[in-house]
PDB file of C-alpha atoms in Angstrom:
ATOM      1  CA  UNK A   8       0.000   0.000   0.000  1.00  0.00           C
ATOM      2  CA  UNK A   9       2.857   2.467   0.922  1.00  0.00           C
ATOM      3  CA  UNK A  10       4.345   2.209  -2.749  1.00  0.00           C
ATOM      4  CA  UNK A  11       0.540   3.208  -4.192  1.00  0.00           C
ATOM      5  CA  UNK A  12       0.120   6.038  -2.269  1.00  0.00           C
ATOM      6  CA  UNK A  13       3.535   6.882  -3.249  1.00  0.00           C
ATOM      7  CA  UNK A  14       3.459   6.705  -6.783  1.00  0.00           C
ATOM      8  CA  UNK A  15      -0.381   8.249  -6.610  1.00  0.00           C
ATOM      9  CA  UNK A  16       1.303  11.253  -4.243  1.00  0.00           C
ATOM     10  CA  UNK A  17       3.635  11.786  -7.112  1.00  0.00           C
ATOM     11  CA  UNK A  18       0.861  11.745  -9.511  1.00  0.00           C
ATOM     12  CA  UNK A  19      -1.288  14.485  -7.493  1.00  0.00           C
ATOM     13  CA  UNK A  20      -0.363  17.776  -9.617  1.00  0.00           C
ATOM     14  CA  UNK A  21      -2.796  15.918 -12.294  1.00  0.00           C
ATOM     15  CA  UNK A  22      -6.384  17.027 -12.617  1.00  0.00           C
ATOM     16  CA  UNK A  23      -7.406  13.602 -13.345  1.00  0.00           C
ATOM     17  CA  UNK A  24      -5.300  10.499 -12.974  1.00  0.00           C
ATOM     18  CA  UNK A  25      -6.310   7.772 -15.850  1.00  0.00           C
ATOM     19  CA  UNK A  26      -7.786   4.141 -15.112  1.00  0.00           C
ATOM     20  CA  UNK A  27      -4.742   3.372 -17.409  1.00  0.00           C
ATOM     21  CA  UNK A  28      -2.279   4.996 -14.836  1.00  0.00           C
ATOM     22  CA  UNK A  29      -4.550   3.689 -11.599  1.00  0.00           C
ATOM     23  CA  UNK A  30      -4.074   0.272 -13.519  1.00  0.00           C
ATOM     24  CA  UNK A  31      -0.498   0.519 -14.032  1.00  0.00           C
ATOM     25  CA  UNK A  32       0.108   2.145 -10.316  1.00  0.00           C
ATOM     26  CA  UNK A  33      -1.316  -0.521  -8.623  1.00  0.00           C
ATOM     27  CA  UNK A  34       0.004  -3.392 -10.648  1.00  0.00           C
ATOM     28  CA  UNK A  35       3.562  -2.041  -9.892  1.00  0.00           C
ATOM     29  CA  UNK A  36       2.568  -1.853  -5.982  1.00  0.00           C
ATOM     30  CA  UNK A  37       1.484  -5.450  -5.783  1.00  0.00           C
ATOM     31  CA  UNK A  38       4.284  -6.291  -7.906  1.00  0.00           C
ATOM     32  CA  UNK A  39       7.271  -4.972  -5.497  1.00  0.00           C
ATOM     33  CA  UNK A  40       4.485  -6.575  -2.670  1.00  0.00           C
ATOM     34  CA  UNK A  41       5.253 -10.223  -4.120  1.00  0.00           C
ATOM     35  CA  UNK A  42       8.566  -9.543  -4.642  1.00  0.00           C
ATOM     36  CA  UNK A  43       9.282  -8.826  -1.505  1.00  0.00           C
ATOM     37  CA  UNK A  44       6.988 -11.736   0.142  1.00  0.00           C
ATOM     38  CA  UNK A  45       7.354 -14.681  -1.915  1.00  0.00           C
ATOM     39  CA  UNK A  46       9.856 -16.020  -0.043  1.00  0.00           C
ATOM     40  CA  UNK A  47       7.484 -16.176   3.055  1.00  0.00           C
ATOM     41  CA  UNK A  48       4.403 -17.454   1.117  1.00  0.00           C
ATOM     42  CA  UNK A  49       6.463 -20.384  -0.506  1.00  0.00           C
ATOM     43  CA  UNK A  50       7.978 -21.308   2.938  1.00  0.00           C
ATOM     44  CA  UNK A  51       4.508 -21.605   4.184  1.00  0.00           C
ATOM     45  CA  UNK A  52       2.811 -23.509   1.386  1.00  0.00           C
ATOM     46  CA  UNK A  53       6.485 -25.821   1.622  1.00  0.00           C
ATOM     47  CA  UNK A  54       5.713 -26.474   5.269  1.00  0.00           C
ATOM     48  CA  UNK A  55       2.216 -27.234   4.794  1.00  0.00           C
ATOM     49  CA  UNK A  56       3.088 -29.559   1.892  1.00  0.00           C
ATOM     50  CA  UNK A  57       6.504 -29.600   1.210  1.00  0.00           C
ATOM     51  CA  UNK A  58       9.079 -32.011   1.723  1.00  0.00           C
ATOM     52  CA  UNK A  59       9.385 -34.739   3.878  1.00  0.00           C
ATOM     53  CA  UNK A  60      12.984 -35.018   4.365  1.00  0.00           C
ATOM     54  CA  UNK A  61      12.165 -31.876   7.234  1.00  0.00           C
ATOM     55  CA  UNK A  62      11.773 -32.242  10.652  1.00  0.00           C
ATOM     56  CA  UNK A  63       8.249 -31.937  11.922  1.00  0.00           C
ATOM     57  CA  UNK A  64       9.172 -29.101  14.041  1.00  0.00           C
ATOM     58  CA  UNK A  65      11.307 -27.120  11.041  1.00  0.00           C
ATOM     59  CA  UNK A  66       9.886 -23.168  11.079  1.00  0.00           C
ATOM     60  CA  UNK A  67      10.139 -20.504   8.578  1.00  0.00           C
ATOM     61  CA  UNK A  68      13.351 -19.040   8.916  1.00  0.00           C
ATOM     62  CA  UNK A  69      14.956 -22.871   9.207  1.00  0.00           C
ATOM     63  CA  UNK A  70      13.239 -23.277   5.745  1.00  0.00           C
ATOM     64  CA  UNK A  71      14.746 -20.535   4.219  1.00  0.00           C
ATOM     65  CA  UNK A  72      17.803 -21.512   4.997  1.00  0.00           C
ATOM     66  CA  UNK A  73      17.044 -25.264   3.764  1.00  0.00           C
ATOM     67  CA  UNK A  74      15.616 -23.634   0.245  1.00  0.00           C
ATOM     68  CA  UNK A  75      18.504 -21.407  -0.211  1.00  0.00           C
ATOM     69  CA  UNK A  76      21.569 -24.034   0.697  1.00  0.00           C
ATOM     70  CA  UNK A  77      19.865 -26.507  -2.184  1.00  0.00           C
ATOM     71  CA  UNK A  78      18.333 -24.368  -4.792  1.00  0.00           C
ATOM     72  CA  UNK A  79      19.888 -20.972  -3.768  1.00  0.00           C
ATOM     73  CA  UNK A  80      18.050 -17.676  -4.317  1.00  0.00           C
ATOM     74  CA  UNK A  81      16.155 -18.558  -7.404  1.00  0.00           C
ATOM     75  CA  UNK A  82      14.806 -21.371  -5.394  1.00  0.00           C
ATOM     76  CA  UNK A  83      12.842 -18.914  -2.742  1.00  0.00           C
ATOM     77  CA  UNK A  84      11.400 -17.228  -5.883  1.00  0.00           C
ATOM     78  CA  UNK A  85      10.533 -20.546  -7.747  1.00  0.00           C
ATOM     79  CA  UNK A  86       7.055 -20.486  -8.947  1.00  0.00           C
ATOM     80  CA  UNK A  87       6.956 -16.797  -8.336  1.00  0.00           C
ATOM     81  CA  UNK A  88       5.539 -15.990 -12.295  1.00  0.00           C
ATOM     82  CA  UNK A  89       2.166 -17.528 -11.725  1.00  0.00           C
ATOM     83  CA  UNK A  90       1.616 -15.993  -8.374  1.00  0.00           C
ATOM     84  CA  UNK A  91       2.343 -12.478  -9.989  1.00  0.00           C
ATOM     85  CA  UNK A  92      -0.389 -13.060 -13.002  1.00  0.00           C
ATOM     86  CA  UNK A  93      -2.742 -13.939 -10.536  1.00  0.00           C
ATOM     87  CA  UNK A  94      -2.559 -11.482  -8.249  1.00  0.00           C
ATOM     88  CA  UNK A  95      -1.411  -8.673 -10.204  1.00  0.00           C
ATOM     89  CA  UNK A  96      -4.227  -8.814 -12.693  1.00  0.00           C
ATOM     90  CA  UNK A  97      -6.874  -9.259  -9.773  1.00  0.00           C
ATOM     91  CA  UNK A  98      -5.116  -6.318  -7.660  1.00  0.00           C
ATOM     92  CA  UNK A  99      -4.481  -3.782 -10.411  1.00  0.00           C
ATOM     93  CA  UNK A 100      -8.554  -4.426 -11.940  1.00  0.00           C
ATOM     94  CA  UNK A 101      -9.432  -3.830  -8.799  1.00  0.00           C
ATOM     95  CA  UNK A 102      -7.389  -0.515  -7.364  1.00  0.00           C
ATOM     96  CA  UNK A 103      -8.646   1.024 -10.875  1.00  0.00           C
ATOM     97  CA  UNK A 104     -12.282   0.366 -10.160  1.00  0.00           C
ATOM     98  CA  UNK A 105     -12.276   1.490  -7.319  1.00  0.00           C
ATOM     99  CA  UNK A 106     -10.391   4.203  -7.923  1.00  0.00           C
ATOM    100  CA  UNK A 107     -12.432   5.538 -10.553  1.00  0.00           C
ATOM    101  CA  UNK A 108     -15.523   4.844  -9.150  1.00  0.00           C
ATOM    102  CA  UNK A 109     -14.833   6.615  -5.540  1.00  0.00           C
ATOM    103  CA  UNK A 110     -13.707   9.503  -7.876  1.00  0.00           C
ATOM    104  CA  UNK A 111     -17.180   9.726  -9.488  1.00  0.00           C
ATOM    105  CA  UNK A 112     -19.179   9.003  -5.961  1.00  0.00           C
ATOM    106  CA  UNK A 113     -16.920  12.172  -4.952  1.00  0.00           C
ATOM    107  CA  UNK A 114     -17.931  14.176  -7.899  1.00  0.00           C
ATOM    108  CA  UNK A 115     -21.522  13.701  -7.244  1.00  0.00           C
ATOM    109  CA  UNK A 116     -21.827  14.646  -4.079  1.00  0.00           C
ATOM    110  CA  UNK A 117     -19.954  17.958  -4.755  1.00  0.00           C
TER     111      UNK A 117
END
């Protein structure tokens, strides 16, 4: 959310931000979001289905480590493509709709 309002902060001196540019703002957001938390929502989904050569008892960070000393980095980002078409399509429709429509709600009443 920070990186939104950022980019939409920068975009204020506008008189009227496009649902083209509230598109593209908010598919940029949620893509540094993923980025930046992919490696946290693979080590969940691994410890809720990953593999069995772990120790019940193995927690996130532990996992980390086990991901990055056999696949290395690209392994905490493995799989990371499909997770960013589905959510930053979904997001990005989303932020624009709303965007557009609070604009108009705020138009009407004055």
């Amino acid at each position: 959310m920070a990186v939104y309002q950022s980019i939409k902060r920068r975009l204020s001196w506008r008189k009227e931000i496009t649902a083209l540019t509230y598109f593209l703002m908010s598919a940029i957001a949620k893509m540094v979001a993923t980025i930046i938390t992919y490696p946290l929502q693979l080590a969940q989904a691994k410890l809720r289905h990953g593999p069995s050569d772990l120790a019940p008892n193995t927690g996130t960070i532990q996992l980390l480590i086990y991901v990055l000393k056999r696949q290395g980095v690209k392994g905490l980002y493995k799989g990371m493509e499909a997770k960013l078409l589905q959510t930053v399509l979904t997001t990005a429709l989303m932020f624009m709709t709303y965007e557009k429509i609070a604009a108009f709600v705020f138009r009407l009443m004055g």
